[in-house]
Short mmCIF file of C-alpha atoms in Angstrom, two decimals:
data_model
loop_
_atom_site.label_atom_id
_atom_site.label_comp_id
_atom_site.label_asym_id
_atom_site.label_seq_id
_atom_site.Cartn_x
_atom_site.Cartn_y
_atom_site.Cartn_z
CA MET A 1 -92.30 -45.78 105.16
CA GLN A 2 -94.44 -44.08 102.57
CA ASN A 3 -95.02 -45.85 99.28
CA ALA A 4 -93.33 -43.80 96.54
CA ALA A 5 -95.77 -45.07 93.96
CA ALA A 6 -98.68 -43.36 95.65
CA GLY A 7 -99.88 -40.11 94.17
CA PRO A 8 -99.72 -36.76 95.89
CA LYS A 9 -101.39 -36.70 99.26
CA GLY A 10 -105.17 -36.25 99.16
CA ILE A 11 -105.63 -37.00 95.44
CA GLY A 12 -108.45 -39.46 94.79
CA PRO A 13 -108.68 -41.98 92.01
CA GLU A 14 -110.33 -39.49 89.64
CA GLY A 15 -108.20 -36.51 90.45
CA ALA A 16 -110.70 -34.71 92.73
CA SER A 17 -109.57 -33.78 96.20
CA PRO A 18 -111.87 -34.39 99.19
CA GLY A 19 -111.63 -30.69 99.91
CA SER A 20 -113.07 -29.78 96.53
CA GLU A 21 -115.92 -32.27 97.04
CA VAL A 22 -116.72 -30.61 100.35
CA ASP A 23 -116.65 -27.19 98.69
CA GLN A 24 -119.03 -28.36 95.95
CA GLY A 25 -121.35 -29.87 98.53
CA ARG A 26 -121.31 -26.63 100.52
CA ARG A 27 -122.14 -24.62 97.39
CA ARG A 28 -125.06 -26.93 96.60
CA PHE A 29 -126.32 -26.58 100.14
CA LEU A 30 -126.05 -22.79 100.02
CA THR A 31 -127.83 -22.71 96.65
CA LEU A 32 -130.69 -24.82 97.98
CA ALA A 33 -130.87 -22.81 101.19
CA THR A 34 -130.95 -19.54 99.25
CA SER A 35 -133.67 -20.92 96.97
CA GLY A 36 -135.66 -21.95 100.02
CA VAL A 37 -135.40 -18.49 101.52
CA GLY A 38 -136.47 -17.01 98.18
CA ALA A 39 -139.49 -19.29 98.06
CA VAL A 40 -140.46 -18.35 101.59
CA GLY A 41 -140.01 -14.68 100.73
CA ALA A 42 -142.17 -15.12 97.66
CA GLY A 43 -144.77 -16.76 99.87
CA PHE A 44 -144.90 -13.66 102.04
CA VAL A 45 -145.31 -11.51 98.92
CA VAL A 46 -148.07 -13.68 97.42
CA TRP A 47 -150.02 -14.21 100.63
CA PRO A 48 -151.62 -10.72 100.80
CA PHE A 49 -152.84 -11.23 97.22
CA LEU A 50 -154.29 -14.64 98.06
CA ALA A 51 -155.84 -13.24 101.22
CA SER A 52 -157.56 -10.61 99.10
CA LEU A 53 -159.36 -13.41 97.25
CA LYS A 54 -161.21 -14.81 100.24
CA PRO A 55 -164.27 -16.96 99.42
CA SER A 56 -166.64 -14.31 100.73
CA GLU A 57 -165.16 -11.70 98.38
CA ARG A 58 -165.33 -14.07 95.44
CA ALA A 59 -168.94 -14.80 96.31
CA LYS A 60 -169.69 -11.09 96.38
CA ALA A 61 -168.05 -10.62 93.00
CA LEU A 62 -170.03 -13.50 91.50
CA GLY A 63 -173.27 -12.04 92.83
CA ALA A 64 -172.53 -8.47 91.78
CA PRO A 65 -174.83 -6.83 89.22
CA VAL A 66 -173.74 -6.99 85.58
CA LYS A 67 -174.42 -4.25 83.06
CA ALA A 68 -175.07 -5.06 79.40
CA ASP A 69 -175.04 -2.61 76.51
CA ILE A 70 -177.67 -3.68 73.98
CA ALA A 71 -177.30 -0.72 71.62
CA GLY A 72 -175.84 -2.96 68.92
CA LEU A 73 -178.28 -5.85 69.39
CA GLU A 74 -180.26 -6.36 66.21
CA ASP A 75 -183.78 -7.72 65.79
CA GLY A 76 -183.87 -11.46 66.40
CA GLN A 77 -180.40 -11.59 67.93
CA MET A 78 -179.40 -12.96 71.32
CA LEU A 79 -176.65 -11.69 73.62
CA THR A 80 -175.14 -14.03 76.23
CA LEU A 81 -173.37 -12.87 79.38
CA ALA A 82 -172.43 -14.41 82.72
CA TRP A 83 -174.08 -13.60 86.04
CA ARG A 84 -173.56 -15.61 89.25
CA GLY A 85 -171.76 -18.26 87.26
CA LYS A 86 -174.70 -18.85 84.91
CA PRO A 87 -175.44 -17.75 81.35
CA VAL A 88 -177.98 -14.97 80.98
CA TRP A 89 -179.65 -14.40 77.64
CA ILE A 90 -180.90 -11.09 76.29
CA ILE A 91 -183.01 -11.44 73.16
CA LYS A 92 -184.27 -8.60 71.01
CA ARG A 93 -187.60 -10.02 69.91
CA THR A 94 -189.20 -9.06 66.64
CA PRO A 95 -192.96 -8.39 66.35
CA ALA A 96 -193.30 -11.88 64.83
CA MET A 97 -191.54 -13.41 67.83
CA ILE A 98 -193.88 -11.63 70.22
CA GLU A 99 -196.88 -12.77 68.19
CA SER A 100 -195.66 -16.38 68.34
CA LEU A 101 -196.22 -16.42 72.11
CA THR A 102 -199.99 -16.37 71.56
CA LYS A 103 -199.79 -19.15 68.96
CA VAL A 104 -198.23 -21.65 71.36
CA LYS A 105 -200.12 -20.66 74.50
CA ALA A 106 -202.12 -23.91 74.54
CA GLU A 107 -198.94 -25.96 74.21
CA VAL A 108 -196.94 -24.58 77.12
CA ALA A 109 -197.35 -25.90 80.65
CA ASP A 110 -197.50 -22.60 82.53
CA PRO A 111 -198.68 -19.89 80.11
CA GLU A 112 -199.55 -17.42 82.89
CA SER A 113 -196.25 -17.91 84.74
CA SER A 114 -198.02 -19.04 87.90
CA VAL A 115 -194.85 -20.67 89.25
CA GLN A 116 -192.65 -17.95 90.73
CA GLN A 117 -189.81 -18.10 88.23
CA GLN A 118 -189.76 -14.39 87.51
CA PRO A 119 -190.08 -11.03 89.32
CA GLU A 120 -193.57 -9.59 89.60
CA TYR A 121 -192.82 -6.99 86.93
CA ALA A 122 -192.14 -9.83 84.47
CA LYS A 123 -195.23 -11.86 85.30
CA ASN A 124 -197.04 -11.26 82.03
CA GLU A 125 -197.44 -12.94 78.66
CA THR A 126 -194.07 -11.77 77.39
CA ARG A 127 -192.38 -12.35 80.80
CA SER A 128 -190.50 -9.08 80.41
CA ILE A 129 -190.47 -5.39 81.27
CA LYS A 130 -190.48 -4.43 77.59
CA PRO A 131 -192.13 -6.85 75.14
CA GLY A 132 -189.29 -6.51 72.65
CA ILE A 133 -186.50 -7.36 75.12
CA MET A 134 -186.40 -10.75 76.84
CA VAL A 135 -183.99 -11.51 79.70
CA MET A 136 -183.67 -15.01 81.17
CA VAL A 137 -181.19 -17.44 82.69
CA GLY A 138 -179.99 -19.88 80.06
CA SER A 139 -180.08 -23.03 82.21
CA CYS A 140 -182.64 -25.76 81.64
CA THR A 141 -184.88 -26.26 84.66
CA HIS A 142 -184.50 -30.02 84.34
CA LEU A 143 -180.80 -30.69 85.06
CA GLY A 144 -179.14 -27.37 84.29
CA CYS A 145 -177.99 -27.95 80.71
CA SER A 146 -177.84 -24.92 78.43
CA PRO A 147 -180.55 -25.04 75.74
CA THR A 148 -179.80 -23.91 72.20
CA PHE A 149 -181.44 -20.86 70.66
CA ARG A 150 -183.71 -22.04 67.83
CA PRO A 151 -185.60 -19.04 66.46
CA ASP A 152 -186.03 -20.81 63.12
CA TYR A 153 -189.39 -22.27 62.19
CA PRO A 154 -190.99 -24.48 61.15
CA ALA A 155 -188.86 -27.16 62.75
CA PRO A 156 -190.97 -30.34 62.91
CA GLU A 157 -188.06 -32.29 64.36
CA ILE A 158 -188.51 -30.21 67.53
CA ALA A 159 -192.30 -29.77 67.63
CA PRO A 160 -195.11 -29.93 65.05
CA ASN A 161 -196.15 -26.33 65.73
CA TRP A 162 -192.71 -24.96 66.52
CA GLN A 163 -192.71 -21.16 66.42
CA GLY A 164 -189.14 -20.64 67.58
CA GLY A 165 -187.68 -20.85 71.05
CA PHE A 166 -185.12 -22.90 72.94
CA TYR A 167 -184.35 -26.60 72.68
CA CYS A 168 -182.34 -28.54 75.26
CA PRO A 169 -180.27 -31.23 73.50
CA CYS A 170 -179.59 -33.10 76.76
CA HIS A 171 -183.08 -34.54 77.31
CA GLY A 172 -185.34 -32.79 74.79
CA SER A 173 -186.98 -30.06 76.86
CA LYS A 174 -188.49 -27.21 74.85
CA PHE A 175 -189.25 -23.59 75.71
CA ASP A 176 -190.93 -20.82 73.73
CA LEU A 177 -189.47 -17.37 73.07
CA ALA A 178 -190.57 -16.24 76.54
CA GLY A 179 -188.88 -19.20 78.22
CA ARG A 180 -192.19 -20.95 78.93
CA VAL A 181 -191.78 -24.71 79.08
CA TYR A 182 -193.73 -26.96 76.72
CA LYS A 183 -195.98 -29.68 78.04
CA GLY A 184 -194.73 -33.26 78.19
CA VAL A 185 -190.99 -32.58 78.51
CA PRO A 186 -188.58 -33.37 81.38
CA ALA A 187 -188.20 -29.73 82.48
CA PRO A 188 -190.88 -29.04 85.11
CA ILE A 189 -191.05 -25.23 85.06
CA ASN A 190 -190.33 -22.16 82.95
CA LEU A 191 -186.86 -20.72 82.55
CA LEU A 192 -185.83 -18.33 85.29
CA VAL A 193 -186.11 -14.58 84.71
CA PRO A 194 -183.48 -12.87 86.89
CA PRO A 195 -183.98 -9.52 88.57
CA TYR A 196 -183.05 -6.81 86.09
CA ARG A 197 -183.68 -3.20 85.25
CA PHE A 198 -183.16 -0.76 82.42
CA ASP A 199 -180.56 1.97 82.80
CA GLY A 200 -181.63 4.22 79.97
CA ASP A 201 -182.82 2.74 76.68
CA THR A 202 -179.75 0.72 75.76
CA ASN A 203 -178.33 -0.58 79.04
CA ILE A 204 -179.65 -3.41 81.19
CA VAL A 205 -178.44 -4.14 84.72
CA ILE A 206 -178.74 -7.83 85.64
CA GLY A 207 -179.10 -8.46 89.37
CA GLU A 208 -181.04 -5.34 90.33
CA ASP A 209 -184.81 -5.01 90.35
CA GLN A 210 -186.71 -2.55 88.23
CA VAL A 211 -188.23 0.18 90.38
CA ALA A 212 -191.81 1.06 89.54
CA ALA A 213 -192.14 4.51 88.00
#
């Protein structure tokens, strides 16, 4: 005989029926399942985009030529841009900066650029196509730090006869305003001059060689 004190059939201790618990569980399952399908669908949408960024394509993009507009570059200023994941410096040298290269010739390790750190068209005293425009990779040839641009002189804390140039704060390597390395510093060779060419008077293309006229 059924106990009269018992509540209505199917009512739990907190007033929730087993049927409603099943319904809630089903809804949670359907929500999760729908979310899963959405995530999979999103994966199919994103995949073509990810596939378009294959390593070979990224490598090509990193190695692609870079064009720089130097029309607004003033005397003594330096422009920095990225090429192949490295900083490239473009300096508009003043007549005094060009003259300084002769003054420190005896103090640099490779004044004639005998080590092949530049294209043939930049193998000269100024290490450039045009004496007034210097282009070089801004990575120290010791361990790859980025030297600071120090055109100011005198600066006896850097060198007794400092005429302006680049100083690497990591280990003290010094370079003149043509990127030639000073004697007696950790860096073994001059800064790298990348392939480059002029496209008109105010544009430089980094990554393409200058064609002889």
